């Protein structure tokens, strides 16, 4: 597959007024800004830094065609020119597992606070499910932190099942130290 910089058809569940495309390495600074700004200061600078570290440039270099970026219509930029941060409305970073040929993985999803509940998140997930199916994948996996109750609720609403962990916290299976000491995670799976 070659990396295409063209816009994707925002058909299907995407609301009007948006452009959907594959992210590029030149989008990295804008995405890093969103990871700082869209969480309303949650976790302070340490929280913002932790989110930024979850999205290194390599995802935009090596997983572009399984990832999506949504901008307000008319604000997409030519190859190599930065976009104004206000144009970015949502993004999803995902990839196909090289280890498990049945699995695709959603690494990070974010929707601009002004666009939450607009259908953009659901549209991104549905488009990624279509990409995964198109590559012969039968399941999608994702994780979140046990403190992120909104993410847990959203994933279960989107048809993900919480996998059992090594302990239960508030009725939710949690894996202790999943991503390292003190970095507990909730693991999800959704059959396609």
mmCIF file of C-alpha atoms in Angstrom:
data_model
loop_
_atom_site.group_PDB
_atom_site.id
_atom_site.type_symbol
_atom_site.label_atom_id
_atom_site.label_comp_id
_atom_site.label_asym_id
_atom_site.label_seq_id
_atom_site.Cartn_x
_atom_site.Cartn_y
_atom_site.Cartn_z
ATOM 1 C CA UNK A 1 0.000 0.000 0.000
ATOM 2 C CA UNK A 2 1.314 3.441 -0.787
ATOM 3 C CA UNK A 3 0.655 6.469 1.380
ATOM 4 C CA UNK A 4 -1.894 8.733 -0.210
ATOM 5 C CA UNK A 5 -2.250 12.332 0.825
ATOM 6 C CA UNK A 6 -5.649 12.745 -0.787
ATOM 7 C CA UNK A 7 -8.851 13.400 1.067
ATOM 8 C CA UNK A 8 -11.041 10.395 1.798
ATOM 9 C CA UNK A 9 -14.731 10.415 1.083
ATOM 10 C CA UNK A 10 -16.400 11.539 4.315
ATOM 11 C CA UNK A 11 -19.327 9.332 3.328
ATOM 12 C CA UNK A 12 -21.275 7.184 5.686
ATOM 13 C CA UNK A 13 -21.612 8.341 9.233
ATOM 14 C CA UNK A 14 -19.504 11.525 9.071
ATOM 15 C CA UNK A 15 -21.463 14.707 9.696
ATOM 16 C CA UNK A 16 -21.423 17.392 6.985
ATOM 17 C CA UNK A 17 -18.785 20.108 7.031
ATOM 18 C CA UNK A 18 -15.700 17.947 7.522
ATOM 19 C CA UNK A 19 -12.805 16.652 5.437
ATOM 20 C CA UNK A 20 -11.467 13.192 6.261
ATOM 21 C CA UNK A 21 -7.926 12.237 5.287
ATOM 22 C CA UNK A 22 -4.931 10.175 6.282
ATOM 23 C CA UNK A 23 -2.611 11.941 8.724
ATOM 24 C CA UNK A 24 0.926 12.870 7.630
ATOM 25 C CA UNK A 25 4.145 13.421 9.580
ATOM 26 C CA UNK A 26 3.649 17.163 9.014
ATOM 27 C CA UNK A 27 0.505 16.925 11.221
ATOM 28 C CA UNK A 28 2.538 15.890 14.263
ATOM 29 C CA UNK A 29 2.768 19.350 15.884
ATOM 30 C CA UNK A 30 -0.969 19.972 15.471
ATOM 31 C CA UNK A 31 -1.828 16.599 17.006
ATOM 32 C CA UNK A 32 0.589 17.220 19.870
ATOM 33 C CA UNK A 33 -1.172 20.551 20.491
ATOM 34 C CA UNK A 34 -4.540 18.790 20.616
ATOM 35 C CA UNK A 35 -3.175 16.309 23.153
ATOM 36 C CA UNK A 36 -2.248 19.279 25.334
ATOM 37 C CA UNK A 37 -5.335 21.455 24.802
ATOM 38 C CA UNK A 38 -8.361 19.165 24.387
ATOM 39 C CA UNK A 39 -8.247 17.649 27.889
ATOM 40 C CA UNK A 40 -8.936 20.898 29.755
ATOM 41 C CA UNK A 41 -5.748 20.705 31.784
ATOM 42 C CA UNK A 42 -6.481 17.190 33.067
ATOM 43 C CA UNK A 43 -3.404 15.933 34.906
ATOM 44 C CA UNK A 44 -1.625 19.279 34.545
ATOM 45 C CA UNK A 45 1.570 19.466 32.488
ATOM 46 C CA UNK A 46 2.492 15.911 33.535
ATOM 47 C CA UNK A 47 -0.810 14.614 32.115
ATOM 48 C CA UNK A 48 -0.341 16.560 28.884
ATOM 49 C CA UNK A 49 3.206 15.231 28.551
ATOM 50 C CA UNK A 50 2.027 11.667 29.117
ATOM 51 C CA UNK A 51 -0.607 12.054 26.357
ATOM 52 C CA UNK A 52 1.938 13.590 23.964
ATOM 53 C CA UNK A 53 4.336 10.695 24.563
ATOM 54 C CA UNK A 54 1.595 8.296 23.452
ATOM 55 C CA UNK A 55 1.698 9.751 19.938
ATOM 56 C CA UNK A 56 5.233 9.860 18.557
ATOM 57 C CA UNK A 57 5.761 10.833 14.917
ATOM 58 C CA UNK A 58 6.361 7.188 13.956
ATOM 59 C CA UNK A 59 2.594 6.532 14.021
ATOM 60 C CA UNK A 60 2.156 9.146 11.285
ATOM 61 C CA UNK A 61 5.040 7.696 9.289
ATOM 62 C CA UNK A 62 4.161 4.007 9.498
ATOM 63 C CA UNK A 63 0.427 3.685 10.226
ATOM 64 C CA UNK A 64 -1.051 6.497 8.156
ATOM 65 C CA UNK A 65 -3.402 4.430 6.007
ATOM 66 C CA UNK A 66 -5.053 2.846 9.029
ATOM 67 C CA UNK A 67 -5.405 6.207 10.783
ATOM 68 C CA UNK A 68 -7.760 9.105 10.139
ATOM 69 C CA UNK A 69 -7.727 12.852 10.621
ATOM 70 C CA UNK A 70 -10.846 15.038 10.471
ATOM 71 C CA UNK A 71 -10.688 18.765 9.725
ATOM 72 C CA UNK A 72 -13.330 21.410 9.227
ATOM 73 C CA UNK A 73 -14.176 21.591 5.514
ATOM 74 C CA UNK A 74 -12.049 24.069 3.624
ATOM 75 C CA UNK A 75 -9.217 24.046 6.151
ATOM 76 C CA UNK A 76 -7.235 21.054 4.902
ATOM 77 C CA UNK A 77 -3.693 21.971 3.971
ATOM 78 C CA UNK A 78 -1.475 21.088 1.025
ATOM 79 C CA UNK A 79 1.261 18.516 1.624
ATOM 80 C CA UNK A 80 3.874 19.779 4.064
ATOM 81 C CA UNK A 81 2.177 22.964 5.250
ATOM 82 C CA UNK A 82 0.969 23.024 8.861
ATOM 83 C CA UNK A 83 -2.734 23.305 9.585
ATOM 84 C CA UNK A 84 -4.074 25.840 12.022
ATOM 85 C CA UNK A 85 -4.980 23.953 15.202
ATOM 86 C CA UNK A 86 -8.575 25.150 15.078
ATOM 87 C CA UNK A 87 -9.105 23.201 11.836
ATOM 88 C CA UNK A 88 -8.465 19.828 13.480
ATOM 89 C CA UNK A 89 -11.731 18.360 14.723
ATOM 90 C CA UNK A 90 -10.851 14.714 15.496
ATOM 91 C CA UNK A 91 -8.380 11.934 14.821
ATOM 92 C CA UNK A 92 -7.931 8.199 15.206
ATOM 93 C CA UNK A 93 -4.587 6.413 15.208
ATOM 94 C CA UNK A 94 -4.879 2.689 14.551
ATOM 95 C CA UNK A 95 -2.991 -0.174 12.987
ATOM 96 C CA UNK A 96 -3.219 -3.798 11.930
ATOM 97 C CA UNK A 97 -1.504 -6.267 14.239
ATOM 98 C CA UNK A 98 1.520 -7.923 12.648
ATOM 99 C CA UNK A 99 1.482 -10.626 15.328
ATOM 100 C CA UNK A 100 -2.203 -11.565 15.214
ATOM 101 C CA UNK A 101 -3.666 -11.594 11.675
ATOM 102 C CA UNK A 102 -7.195 -11.469 13.094
ATOM 103 C CA UNK A 103 -6.688 -8.243 15.065
ATOM 104 C CA UNK A 104 -6.632 -4.492 14.458
ATOM 105 C CA UNK A 105 -5.802 -2.052 17.232
ATOM 106 C CA UNK A 106 -7.029 1.450 18.025
ATOM 107 C CA UNK A 107 -4.155 3.241 19.709
ATOM 108 C CA UNK A 108 -5.570 6.739 20.244
ATOM 109 C CA UNK A 109 -8.783 8.616 19.452
ATOM 110 C CA UNK A 110 -9.559 12.227 20.236
ATOM 111 C CA UNK A 111 -12.421 14.570 19.389
ATOM 112 C CA UNK A 112 -12.254 18.345 19.816
ATOM 113 C CA UNK A 113 -14.318 19.327 22.895
ATOM 114 C CA UNK A 114 -16.678 21.424 20.732
ATOM 115 C CA UNK A 115 -17.373 18.388 18.533
ATOM 116 C CA UNK A 116 -18.050 15.835 21.257
ATOM 117 C CA UNK A 117 -21.473 14.248 20.866
ATOM 118 C CA UNK A 118 -21.522 15.327 17.196
ATOM 119 C CA UNK A 119 -21.025 11.800 15.856
ATOM 120 C CA UNK A 120 -17.383 12.286 14.840
ATOM 121 C CA UNK A 121 -16.074 9.710 17.327
ATOM 122 C CA UNK A 122 -18.600 7.106 16.217
ATOM 123 C CA UNK A 123 -17.826 7.853 12.562
ATOM 124 C CA UNK A 124 -14.088 7.392 13.154
ATOM 125 C CA UNK A 125 -14.639 4.057 14.884
ATOM 126 C CA UNK A 126 -17.014 2.856 12.154
ATOM 127 C CA UNK A 127 -14.543 3.840 9.424
ATOM 128 C CA UNK A 128 -11.731 2.029 11.271
ATOM 129 C CA UNK A 129 -13.944 -1.075 11.649
ATOM 130 C CA UNK A 130 -14.486 -0.974 7.873
ATOM 131 C CA UNK A 131 -10.713 -0.690 7.274
ATOM 132 C CA UNK A 132 -10.077 -3.622 9.617
ATOM 133 C CA UNK A 133 -12.722 -5.766 7.890
ATOM 134 C CA UNK A 134 -11.271 -4.808 4.509
ATOM 135 C CA UNK A 135 -7.958 -6.264 5.653
ATOM 136 C CA UNK A 136 -9.597 -9.482 6.833
ATOM 137 C CA UNK A 137 -9.517 -8.626 10.541
ATOM 138 C CA UNK A 138 -12.263 -10.020 12.747
ATOM 139 C CA UNK A 139 -11.610 -8.128 15.989
ATOM 140 C CA UNK A 140 -10.497 -4.743 17.236
ATOM 141 C CA UNK A 141 -8.704 -4.126 20.521
ATOM 142 C CA UNK A 142 -8.095 -0.973 22.556
ATOM 143 C CA UNK A 143 -7.062 0.034 26.083
ATOM 144 C CA UNK A 144 -7.678 2.943 28.431
ATOM 145 C CA UNK A 145 -6.771 3.902 31.967
ATOM 146 C CA UNK A 146 -9.139 2.763 34.743
ATOM 147 C CA UNK A 147 -9.578 6.412 35.809
ATOM 148 C CA UNK A 148 -10.991 7.343 32.395
ATOM 149 C CA UNK A 149 -14.615 6.455 33.123
ATOM 150 C CA UNK A 150 -15.849 8.339 30.037
ATOM 151 C CA UNK A 151 -13.620 6.221 27.787
ATOM 152 C CA UNK A 152 -14.774 3.017 29.476
ATOM 153 C CA UNK A 153 -18.423 3.997 29.005
ATOM 154 C CA UNK A 154 -17.834 5.063 25.393
ATOM 155 C CA UNK A 155 -16.059 1.848 24.414
ATOM 156 C CA UNK A 156 -18.762 -0.344 25.933
ATOM 157 C CA UNK A 157 -21.391 1.808 24.164
ATOM 158 C CA UNK A 158 -19.509 1.171 20.887
ATOM 159 C CA UNK A 159 -19.820 -2.587 21.389
ATOM 160 C CA UNK A 160 -16.463 -3.316 23.015
ATOM 161 C CA UNK A 161 -16.313 -5.893 25.776
ATOM 162 C CA UNK A 162 -14.103 -5.297 28.802
ATOM 163 C CA UNK A 163 -11.685 -8.177 29.152
ATOM 164 C CA UNK A 164 -11.005 -9.636 32.613
ATOM 165 C CA UNK A 165 -7.905 -8.228 34.258
ATOM 166 C CA UNK A 166 -5.835 -9.385 37.189
ATOM 167 C CA UNK A 167 -8.111 -7.410 39.527
ATOM 168 C CA UNK A 168 -11.493 -5.674 39.549
ATOM 169 C CA UNK A 169 -11.981 -1.995 40.298
ATOM 170 C CA UNK A 170 -15.524 -0.606 40.571
ATOM 171 C CA UNK A 171 -16.771 -3.665 38.681
ATOM 172 C CA UNK A 172 -14.272 -3.223 35.830
ATOM 173 C CA UNK A 173 -11.448 -5.637 34.998
ATOM 174 C CA UNK A 174 -8.067 -3.895 35.320
ATOM 175 C CA UNK A 175 -4.555 -5.064 34.430
ATOM 176 C CA UNK A 176 -2.052 -3.872 37.049
ATOM 177 C CA UNK A 177 1.116 -2.254 35.623
ATOM 178 C CA UNK A 178 -0.036 -3.094 32.060
ATOM 179 C CA UNK A 179 2.095 -0.321 30.522
ATOM 180 C CA UNK A 180 4.695 -0.207 33.315
ATOM 181 C CA UNK A 181 4.779 0.490 37.041
ATOM 182 C CA UNK A 182 1.679 2.424 38.068
ATOM 183 C CA UNK A 183 0.262 2.412 34.522
ATOM 184 C CA UNK A 184 -2.781 0.186 34.967
ATOM 185 C CA UNK A 185 -5.088 -0.349 31.982
ATOM 186 C CA UNK A 186 -8.535 -1.599 31.047
ATOM 187 C CA UNK A 187 -8.417 -3.839 27.972
ATOM 188 C CA UNK A 188 -11.264 -3.943 25.405
ATOM 189 C CA UNK A 189 -12.072 -6.236 22.504
ATOM 190 C CA UNK A 190 -14.808 -5.944 19.873
ATOM 191 C CA UNK A 191 -15.657 -8.684 17.413
ATOM 192 C CA UNK A 192 -16.411 -7.411 13.903
#
